[in-house]
Amino acid sequence: MSFISNIKRLHRNNVTTLQKSPLAEISGALGDLGTLLPLMITLAVNGSISLSTTLVFSGFYNLATGVVFGIPLPVQPMKAIAAAAIASHASERETVAAGSVVAIVVLILSVTGLLHWATRVIPIPVVKGIQFGAGLSLIISAGTSLLQPFSHHWDFPLDNLVWSFAAFLLLIMTQKASRFPYALIIFVVGLILAIIYVATSSHHHMPHFRIWDPWFKLPKWSADAIGMGVAQLPLTTLNSVIAASALAADLLPDLPTPSVTALGISVAAMNLLGCWFGAMPVCHGAGGLAAQYRFGARSGASIILLGLFKMLLGIIFGETLLDLLMAFPKSLLGIMVIAAGLELAKVGQSLNYGASDLWEESVDQHKRHRDISDEERTERWTVMLMTTAGILAFKNDAVGFVAGLLCHWAYKVVGWIEKKRSRRSRERESLLHH
């Protein structure tokens, strides 16, 4: 199928899905706010990115992603770079330089076919482990963030554990209604609370008209910037590209799955474009895809709408949005992140039934599910858990990836040795009989 005809097919699906379930698509578009807002706001406050430019550029990326891929693929912050930039108060030029380092390396891996090769050799239990670990990491980080600011929660009537509990109850009651506009309701409630807080505060200001004024920024490729980029690489290649492609196939089997090469080129293009203007380094991600799917998104229409909304905000209000965004209740964002983490972690349930490596061609050219023994089930489960354990224990996707691979190949080597011994034993027995 040609590129143009594929775009037309995805466009028809986007329009049809939006017409059938407009509220669900809008709700799904807001599903990844729990990841986006805290990091984007903190980076903007520290002067590590331009808020207005980030909104405009990431909005454009959302729009382009929805058109080209036709699925609710997120555009989210590069978390390792964001965390390092926040901790070190990195300058705007260094932060964008770190994103460009990742972009260049990912582009090379994509055009040379190395990313595509990696998807063929990386065992599915390891990929599932990365997804499972990412989901649990989101839940843990959300829980930690909910506990920290609430030691005197009654002093903050617009942002406390009462709001978290109410949002959690609503999440539980609507968990079987997959198209219920949960994220939309939470966003509207949170926005009203934020407006009340800013309007009644003498230290904060409501957004006002300020047209976007982009400036060219030459990235500063310092040792710190390169170090931040290198630290981000495992997370981008494993979670943003490989795991996101696999998750798209699991969640949306009726739509074309973006290849790892296409996702890699997309990540590279976004950051090579935005790094010259102070835009936040961004990528795609399995967690964001799970979040937007969990809250109702089923097509690219959801993120096209989100992209248009972000671009409009960035062009009209720009940096004046900062006080309002900072006032958005963390108690509500935390529950949204927990829901996203649960959705991503649920992917692990298909490890031993339904995983892509368990389907094989039958004689009549139809795919059939391969039967696996209890021993193989245990091995696959152990490899997935080993990968997840490495991610959670060391808070590093690369460590979990290596741990999962070592566990997988340890089983393979032991199996190969046992087969060799069995074959030699049979040969000896046949010689004795003769």
Short mmCIF file of C-alpha atoms in Angstrom, two decimals:
data_model
loop_
_atom_site.label_atom_id
_atom_site.label_comp_id
_atom_site.label_asym_id
_atom_site.label_seq_id
_atom_site.Cartn_x
_atom_site.Cartn_y
_atom_site.Cartn_z
CA MET A 1 0.00 0.00 0.00
CA SER A 2 1.45 3.37 -1.06
CA PHE A 3 2.09 6.13 1.46
CA ILE A 4 -0.64 8.40 0.05
CA SER A 5 -3.31 5.68 -0.08
CA ASN A 6 -2.41 4.65 3.48
CA ILE A 7 -2.83 8.28 4.64
CA LYS A 8 -6.25 8.40 2.96
CA ARG A 9 -7.32 5.16 4.67
CA LEU A 10 -6.18 6.43 8.06
CA HIS A 11 -7.93 9.76 7.46
CA ARG A 12 -11.23 7.98 6.79
CA ASN A 13 -10.79 5.98 9.99
CA ASN A 14 -9.94 9.14 11.97
CA VAL A 15 -13.07 10.91 10.74
CA THR A 16 -15.35 7.88 11.25
CA THR A 17 -14.05 7.23 14.77
CA LEU A 18 -14.41 10.88 15.77
CA GLN A 19 -17.97 11.01 14.45
CA LYS A 20 -18.94 7.84 16.34
CA SER A 21 -17.34 8.71 19.69
CA PRO A 22 -16.31 12.38 19.87
CA LEU A 23 -16.22 12.57 23.68
CA ALA A 24 -14.12 9.41 23.97
CA GLU A 25 -11.58 10.71 21.43
CA ILE A 26 -11.34 14.08 23.19
CA SER A 27 -10.97 12.34 26.55
CA GLY A 28 -8.28 10.04 25.20
CA ALA A 29 -6.37 13.02 23.84
CA LEU A 30 -5.96 14.26 27.42
CA GLY A 31 -4.86 10.90 28.80
CA ASP A 32 -1.14 11.65 28.85
CA LEU A 33 -1.35 15.00 30.67
CA GLY A 34 -0.13 13.38 33.88
CA THR A 35 3.27 12.83 32.26
CA LEU A 36 3.40 15.95 30.09
CA LEU A 37 2.38 18.75 32.47
CA PRO A 38 4.71 18.20 35.49
CA LEU A 39 7.87 17.85 33.39
CA MET A 40 7.02 20.60 30.89
CA ILE A 41 6.07 23.07 33.64
CA THR A 42 9.20 22.41 35.74
CA LEU A 43 11.50 22.70 32.71
CA ALA A 44 9.82 25.98 31.72
CA VAL A 45 10.07 27.43 35.24
CA ASN A 46 13.79 26.55 35.33
CA GLY A 47 14.39 28.21 31.97
CA SER A 48 15.42 24.91 30.36
CA ILE A 49 12.84 25.17 27.56
CA SER A 50 10.51 27.72 26.00
CA LEU A 51 6.91 26.95 27.03
CA SER A 52 5.29 28.69 24.06
CA THR A 53 7.61 27.09 21.51
CA THR A 54 7.15 23.67 23.16
CA LEU A 55 3.36 23.97 22.93
CA VAL A 56 3.45 25.04 19.28
CA PHE A 57 6.03 22.50 18.12
CA SER A 58 4.70 19.54 20.14
CA GLY A 59 1.20 20.44 18.95
CA PHE A 60 2.41 20.31 15.35
CA TYR A 61 4.07 16.94 16.06
CA ASN A 62 0.76 15.65 17.52
CA LEU A 63 -1.07 16.75 14.39
CA ALA A 64 1.49 15.19 12.02
CA THR A 65 1.60 11.96 14.05
CA GLY A 66 -2.18 11.60 13.96
CA VAL A 67 -2.24 12.10 10.19
CA VAL A 68 0.71 9.85 9.32
CA PHE A 69 0.22 6.99 11.81
CA GLY A 70 -3.52 7.20 12.44
CA ILE A 71 -3.29 5.94 16.04
CA PRO A 72 -3.24 7.80 19.40
CA LEU A 73 0.56 7.82 19.52
CA PRO A 74 1.73 10.34 22.13
CA VAL A 75 4.28 13.12 21.93
CA GLN A 76 5.78 13.22 25.40
CA PRO A 77 8.91 14.55 27.15
CA MET A 78 12.17 12.62 27.02
CA LYS A 79 12.08 11.66 30.70
CA ALA A 80 15.79 11.00 31.33
CA ILE A 81 16.79 14.31 29.73
CA ALA A 82 14.01 16.14 31.60
CA ALA A 83 15.04 14.64 34.95
CA ALA A 84 18.72 15.49 34.41
CA ALA A 85 17.94 19.01 33.17
CA ILE A 86 15.71 19.68 36.18
CA ALA A 87 18.30 18.34 38.63
CA SER A 88 21.18 20.35 37.14
CA HIS A 89 19.16 23.44 36.08
CA ALA A 90 20.51 22.97 32.56
CA SER A 91 20.29 25.90 30.18
CA GLU A 92 17.84 25.97 27.30
CA ARG A 93 20.66 25.50 24.78
CA GLU A 94 22.03 22.44 26.61
CA THR A 95 18.60 20.81 27.01
CA VAL A 96 17.76 21.04 23.32
CA ALA A 97 21.29 19.90 22.42
CA ALA A 98 20.72 16.73 24.46
CA GLY A 99 17.57 16.05 22.43
CA SER A 100 19.45 16.54 19.18
CA VAL A 101 22.09 13.99 20.27
CA VAL A 102 19.37 11.38 20.75
CA ALA A 103 17.80 12.36 17.41
CA ILE A 104 21.03 11.90 15.46
CA VAL A 105 21.79 8.48 16.96
CA VAL A 106 18.19 7.23 16.53
CA LEU A 107 18.16 8.48 12.93
CA ILE A 108 21.33 6.50 12.17
CA LEU A 109 19.90 3.37 13.80
CA SER A 110 16.69 3.79 11.78
CA VAL A 111 18.07 4.42 8.28
CA THR A 112 20.69 1.67 8.61
CA GLY A 113 18.03 -0.88 9.56
CA LEU A 114 19.57 -1.63 12.94
CA LEU A 115 16.33 -0.83 14.79
CA HIS A 116 14.39 -3.19 12.52
CA TRP A 117 17.01 -5.88 13.07
CA ALA A 118 16.73 -5.38 16.84
CA THR A 119 13.00 -6.11 16.81
CA ARG A 120 13.69 -9.49 15.18
CA VAL A 121 16.34 -10.58 17.67
CA ILE A 122 14.97 -9.16 20.93
CA PRO A 123 12.81 -11.87 22.57
CA ILE A 124 9.14 -10.99 23.07
CA PRO A 125 9.29 -11.72 26.86
CA VAL A 126 11.97 -9.01 27.13
CA VAL A 127 9.78 -6.51 25.22
CA LYS A 128 6.82 -7.42 27.43
CA GLY A 129 9.06 -6.96 30.47
CA ILE A 130 9.99 -3.46 29.32
CA GLN A 131 6.30 -2.59 28.93
CA PHE A 132 5.36 -4.20 32.25
CA GLY A 133 8.23 -2.43 34.01
CA ALA A 134 7.32 0.91 32.46
CA GLY A 135 3.73 0.49 33.65
CA LEU A 136 4.75 -0.33 37.22
CA SER A 137 7.27 2.55 37.18
CA LEU A 138 4.46 4.96 36.30
CA ILE A 139 2.34 3.63 39.17
CA ILE A 140 5.20 3.91 41.67
CA SER A 141 6.15 7.43 40.57
CA ALA A 142 2.51 8.54 40.72
CA GLY A 143 2.06 7.09 44.20
CA THR A 144 5.24 8.78 45.39
CA SER A 145 4.16 12.14 43.98
CA LEU A 146 0.75 11.83 45.63
CA LEU A 147 2.28 11.19 49.06
CA GLN A 148 4.89 13.96 49.03
CA PRO A 149 2.91 17.23 48.97
CA PHE A 150 0.07 16.23 51.27
CA SER A 151 1.56 16.26 54.77
CA HIS A 152 -0.60 19.34 55.47
CA HIS A 153 -3.25 18.64 52.87
CA TRP A 154 -6.08 20.49 54.63
CA ASP A 155 -4.15 23.73 53.99
CA PHE A 156 -4.75 23.18 50.26
CA PRO A 157 -8.50 22.70 49.75
CA LEU A 158 -8.19 22.76 45.94
CA ASP A 159 -5.47 20.11 45.74
CA ASN A 160 -5.43 17.37 48.37
CA LEU A 161 -5.99 13.66 48.96
CA VAL A 162 -9.75 14.13 49.03
CA TRP A 163 -9.67 15.03 45.33
CA SER A 164 -7.37 12.04 44.68
CA PHE A 165 -9.78 9.71 46.43
CA ALA A 166 -12.76 11.08 44.49
CA ALA A 167 -10.89 10.72 41.18
CA PHE A 168 -9.85 7.17 42.10
CA LEU A 169 -13.43 6.20 42.97
CA LEU A 170 -14.62 7.51 39.61
CA LEU A 171 -11.83 5.56 37.89
CA ILE A 172 -12.86 2.32 39.63
CA MET A 173 -16.56 2.79 38.88
CA THR A 174 -15.92 3.43 35.17
CA GLN A 175 -13.18 0.86 34.53
CA LYS A 176 -15.49 -1.35 32.43
CA ALA A 177 -16.75 1.61 30.41
CA SER A 178 -13.69 1.95 28.17
CA ARG A 179 -15.10 4.90 26.21
CA PHE A 180 -16.28 6.87 29.26
CA PRO A 181 -14.72 10.37 28.98
CA TYR A 182 -12.88 10.08 32.30
CA ALA A 183 -9.83 12.16 31.34
CA LEU A 184 -12.04 14.91 29.90
CA ILE A 185 -14.04 15.16 33.15
CA ILE A 186 -10.88 15.18 35.29
CA PHE A 187 -9.30 17.81 33.04
CA VAL A 188 -12.33 20.12 33.22
CA VAL A 189 -12.55 19.74 37.02
CA GLY A 190 -8.81 20.33 37.37
CA LEU A 191 -8.94 23.37 35.10
CA ILE A 192 -11.80 24.90 37.15
CA LEU A 193 -9.86 24.34 40.38
CA ALA A 194 -6.72 25.86 38.84
CA ILE A 195 -8.64 28.92 37.64
CA ILE A 196 -10.16 29.41 41.10
CA TYR A 197 -6.73 29.14 42.71
CA VAL A 198 -5.06 31.63 40.32
CA ALA A 199 -8.01 34.05 40.42
CA THR A 200 -7.95 34.17 44.23
CA SER A 201 -4.17 34.39 44.56
CA SER A 202 -2.24 37.64 44.74
CA HIS A 203 0.97 35.99 43.56
CA HIS A 204 -0.29 34.41 40.33
CA HIS A 205 -1.74 35.80 37.12
CA MET A 206 -4.34 34.55 34.68
CA PRO A 207 -3.26 33.91 31.07
CA HIS A 208 -3.51 36.88 28.75
CA PHE A 209 -2.96 37.56 25.08
CA ARG A 210 0.71 37.37 24.07
CA ILE A 211 1.44 36.31 20.51
CA TRP A 212 4.11 33.64 20.03
CA ASP A 213 7.49 35.14 19.17
CA PRO A 214 9.92 32.32 18.21
CA TRP A 215 13.66 32.85 18.52
CA PHE A 216 16.49 30.87 16.95
CA LYS A 217 18.57 29.11 19.61
CA LEU A 218 21.90 27.50 18.74
CA PRO A 219 22.19 24.25 20.75
CA LYS A 220 25.18 24.01 23.07
CA TRP A 221 26.74 20.59 22.69
CA SER A 222 28.60 20.56 26.00
CA ALA A 223 29.80 17.45 27.82
CA ASP A 224 26.75 17.66 30.10
CA ALA A 225 24.37 17.88 27.13
CA ILE A 226 25.95 14.88 25.43
CA GLY A 227 25.82 12.96 28.72
CA MET A 228 22.09 13.69 29.10
CA GLY A 229 21.49 12.50 25.54
CA VAL A 230 23.44 9.26 26.04
CA ALA A 231 21.47 8.54 29.24
CA GLN A 232 18.21 8.97 27.30
CA LEU A 233 19.14 6.62 24.42
CA PRO A 234 18.15 3.28 26.03
CA LEU A 235 14.78 4.70 27.11
CA THR A 236 14.04 6.12 23.65
CA THR A 237 15.07 3.07 21.62
CA LEU A 238 13.48 0.49 23.92
CA ASN A 239 10.33 2.21 25.23
CA SER A 240 9.64 5.00 22.75
CA VAL A 241 10.29 2.95 19.62
CA ILE A 242 10.41 -0.83 20.09
CA ALA A 243 7.91 -1.20 22.96
CA ALA A 244 5.57 1.44 21.48
CA SER A 245 5.44 -0.41 18.15
CA ALA A 246 4.71 -3.71 19.90
CA LEU A 247 2.02 -2.11 22.08
CA ALA A 248 0.31 -0.54 19.07
CA ALA A 249 0.02 -4.01 17.52
CA ASP A 250 -1.49 -5.36 20.75
CA LEU A 251 -3.99 -2.56 21.41
CA LEU A 252 -5.01 -1.67 17.85
CA PRO A 253 -4.65 -4.83 15.73
CA ASP A 254 -7.11 -3.57 13.09
CA LEU A 255 -4.96 -0.54 12.22
CA PRO A 256 -1.53 -0.54 10.50
CA THR A 257 1.20 -0.87 13.13
CA PRO A 258 3.94 1.77 12.85
CA SER A 259 7.26 0.10 12.15
CA VAL A 260 10.20 0.74 14.46
CA THR A 261 12.00 2.39 11.54
CA ALA A 262 9.11 4.84 11.00
CA LEU A 263 8.90 5.62 14.73
CA GLY A 264 12.66 6.13 14.92
CA ILE A 265 12.63 8.56 11.99
CA SER A 266 9.67 10.35 13.56
CA VAL A 267 11.53 10.84 16.88
CA ALA A 268 14.62 12.05 15.03
CA ALA A 269 12.66 14.49 12.86
CA MET A 270 10.80 16.02 15.81
CA ASN A 271 13.95 16.80 17.76
CA LEU A 272 16.11 17.86 14.83
CA LEU A 273 13.42 20.42 13.98
CA GLY A 274 12.62 21.72 17.46
CA CYS A 275 16.15 21.89 18.87
CA TRP A 276 16.87 25.17 17.02
CA PHE A 277 14.01 27.04 18.71
CA GLY A 278 14.06 25.97 22.36
CA ALA A 279 11.40 23.26 22.11
CA MET A 280 11.39 20.50 24.73
CA PRO A 281 13.05 17.21 23.63
CA VAL A 282 10.20 14.79 22.90
CA CYS A 283 9.61 11.20 21.85
CA HIS A 284 6.77 8.74 21.52
CA GLY A 285 6.19 6.15 24.24
CA ALA A 286 4.37 3.00 25.25
CA GLY A 287 3.10 4.60 28.47
CA GLY A 288 1.49 7.53 26.69
CA LEU A 289 -0.12 5.25 24.11
CA ALA A 290 -1.55 3.08 26.89
CA ALA A 291 -2.83 6.20 28.70
CA GLN A 292 -4.60 7.64 25.68
CA TYR A 293 -6.07 4.25 24.78
CA ARG A 294 -7.23 3.72 28.38
CA PHE A 295 -9.14 7.00 28.38
CA GLY A 296 -10.93 6.39 25.09
CA ALA A 297 -8.68 7.24 22.13
CA ARG A 298 -8.89 4.76 19.25
CA SER A 299 -7.60 6.77 16.29
CA GLY A 300 -5.30 9.58 15.27
CA ALA A 301 -8.20 12.04 15.53
CA SER A 302 -7.64 12.32 19.29
CA ILE A 303 -4.08 13.62 19.04
CA ILE A 304 -4.88 15.79 16.01
CA LEU A 305 -7.39 17.61 18.22
CA LEU A 306 -4.83 17.79 21.03
CA GLY A 307 -2.23 19.16 18.64
CA LEU A 308 -4.51 21.90 17.35
CA PHE A 309 -5.42 22.87 20.94
CA LYS A 310 -1.76 23.04 22.02
CA MET A 311 -0.75 25.09 18.98
CA LEU A 312 -3.61 27.54 19.60
CA LEU A 313 -2.62 27.97 23.26
CA GLY A 314 1.04 28.42 22.42
CA ILE A 315 0.42 30.97 19.66
CA ILE A 316 -2.13 33.07 21.57
CA PHE A 317 -1.08 32.84 25.24
CA GLY A 318 2.49 31.47 25.25
CA GLU A 319 4.44 31.92 28.49
CA THR A 320 1.49 33.55 30.28
CA LEU A 321 -0.05 30.07 30.72
CA LEU A 322 2.63 29.06 33.21
CA ASP A 323 0.85 30.14 36.44
CA LEU A 324 -2.38 28.40 35.43
CA LEU A 325 -0.60 25.19 34.44
CA MET A 326 1.36 25.19 37.70
CA ALA A 327 -1.93 25.42 39.62
CA PHE A 328 -3.43 22.32 37.97
CA PRO A 329 -4.08 19.86 40.86
CA LYS A 330 -1.34 17.26 41.22
CA SER A 331 -3.85 15.11 43.11
CA LEU A 332 -5.81 14.58 39.88
CA LEU A 333 -2.76 14.17 37.61
CA GLY A 334 -1.43 11.42 39.88
CA ILE A 335 -4.56 9.30 39.52
CA MET A 336 -4.42 9.68 35.73
CA VAL A 337 -0.82 8.44 35.74
CA ILE A 338 -1.80 5.44 37.89
CA ALA A 339 -4.53 4.52 35.41
CA ALA A 340 -2.06 4.80 32.53
CA GLY A 341 0.44 2.59 34.35
CA LEU A 342 -2.19 -0.08 34.98
CA GLU A 343 -3.19 -0.09 31.30
CA LEU A 344 0.42 -0.50 30.20
CA ALA A 345 1.18 -3.22 32.76
CA LYS A 346 -1.88 -5.22 31.59
CA VAL A 347 -0.03 -5.95 28.34
CA GLY A 348 1.95 -8.59 30.23
CA GLN A 349 -1.12 -10.82 30.44
CA SER A 350 -0.74 -11.83 26.77
CA LEU A 351 2.80 -13.14 27.29
CA ASN A 352 1.87 -16.83 27.13
CA TYR A 353 -1.28 -16.53 25.07
CA GLY A 354 -1.67 -14.09 22.22
CA ALA A 355 1.91 -12.78 22.01
CA SER A 356 3.13 -12.19 18.46
CA ASP A 357 5.86 -14.88 18.62
CA LEU A 358 3.31 -17.59 19.49
CA TRP A 359 1.50 -17.40 16.15
CA GLU A 360 2.74 -19.51 13.25
CA GLU A 361 1.69 -20.25 9.69
CA SER A 362 -0.41 -23.41 9.25
CA VAL A 363 -0.67 -25.61 6.18
CA ASP A 364 -3.73 -23.71 4.88
CA GLN A 365 -1.86 -20.38 5.14
CA HIS A 366 -3.86 -19.32 8.22
CA LYS A 367 -2.12 -18.39 11.44
CA ARG A 368 -2.62 -20.67 14.40
CA HIS A 369 -1.57 -20.31 18.01
CA ARG A 370 1.39 -22.47 19.01
CA ASP A 371 0.93 -24.67 22.06
CA ILE A 372 3.66 -24.24 24.65
CA SER A 373 4.64 -26.45 27.54
CA ASP A 374 4.39 -25.50 31.20
CA GLU A 375 8.19 -25.34 31.31
CA GLU A 376 8.32 -22.84 28.44
CA ARG A 377 5.56 -20.78 30.06
CA THR A 378 7.60 -20.58 33.26
CA GLU A 379 10.74 -19.60 31.36
CA ARG A 380 8.97 -16.84 29.44
CA TRP A 381 7.36 -15.53 32.63
CA THR A 382 10.72 -15.52 34.43
CA VAL A 383 12.43 -13.62 31.60
CA MET A 384 9.69 -10.99 31.64
CA LEU A 385 9.91 -10.60 35.43
CA MET A 386 13.72 -10.43 35.32
CA THR A 387 13.47 -7.56 32.81
CA THR A 388 10.88 -5.80 34.94
CA ALA A 389 12.91 -6.32 38.12
CA GLY A 390 15.98 -4.72 36.55
CA ILE A 391 13.97 -1.69 35.45
CA LEU A 392 12.35 -1.20 38.87
CA ALA A 393 15.41 -1.97 41.00
CA PHE A 394 17.86 0.24 39.12
CA LYS A 395 15.33 2.68 37.57
CA ASN A 396 17.00 2.10 34.24
CA ASP A 397 15.54 0.45 31.12
CA ALA A 398 18.98 -0.57 29.86
CA VAL A 399 19.73 -2.57 33.02
CA GLY A 400 16.38 -4.37 32.78
CA PHE A 401 16.93 -5.04 29.08
CA VAL A 402 20.37 -6.60 29.67
CA ALA A 403 19.07 -8.61 32.65
CA GLY A 404 16.20 -10.00 30.56
CA LEU A 405 18.49 -10.90 27.67
CA LEU A 406 20.94 -12.68 29.97
CA CYS A 407 18.10 -14.64 31.56
CA HIS A 408 16.71 -15.57 28.12
CA TRP A 409 20.06 -16.76 26.78
CA ALA A 410 20.85 -18.61 30.02
CA TYR A 411 17.72 -20.71 29.43
CA LYS A 412 18.72 -21.20 25.77
CA VAL A 413 22.24 -22.36 26.67
CA VAL A 414 20.95 -24.77 29.33
CA GLY A 415 18.41 -26.13 26.86
CA TRP A 416 21.09 -26.56 24.19
CA ILE A 417 23.36 -28.43 26.66
CA GLU A 418 20.50 -30.70 27.74
CA LYS A 419 19.63 -31.52 24.12
CA LYS A 420 23.26 -32.32 23.37
CA ARG A 421 23.49 -34.61 26.39
CA SER A 422 20.22 -36.31 25.44
CA ARG A 423 21.44 -36.87 21.87
CA ARG A 424 24.74 -38.33 23.08
CA SER A 425 22.88 -40.58 25.50
CA ARG A 426 20.69 -41.92 22.70
CA GLU A 427 23.73 -42.50 20.50
CA ARG A 428 25.41 -44.49 23.27
CA GLU A 429 22.31 -46.59 23.82
CA SER A 430 22.06 -47.39 20.11
CA LEU A 431 25.74 -48.41 20.02
CA LEU A 432 25.26 -50.72 23.01
CA HIS A 433 22.27 -52.36 21.36
CA HIS A 434 24.34 -53.01 18.24
#
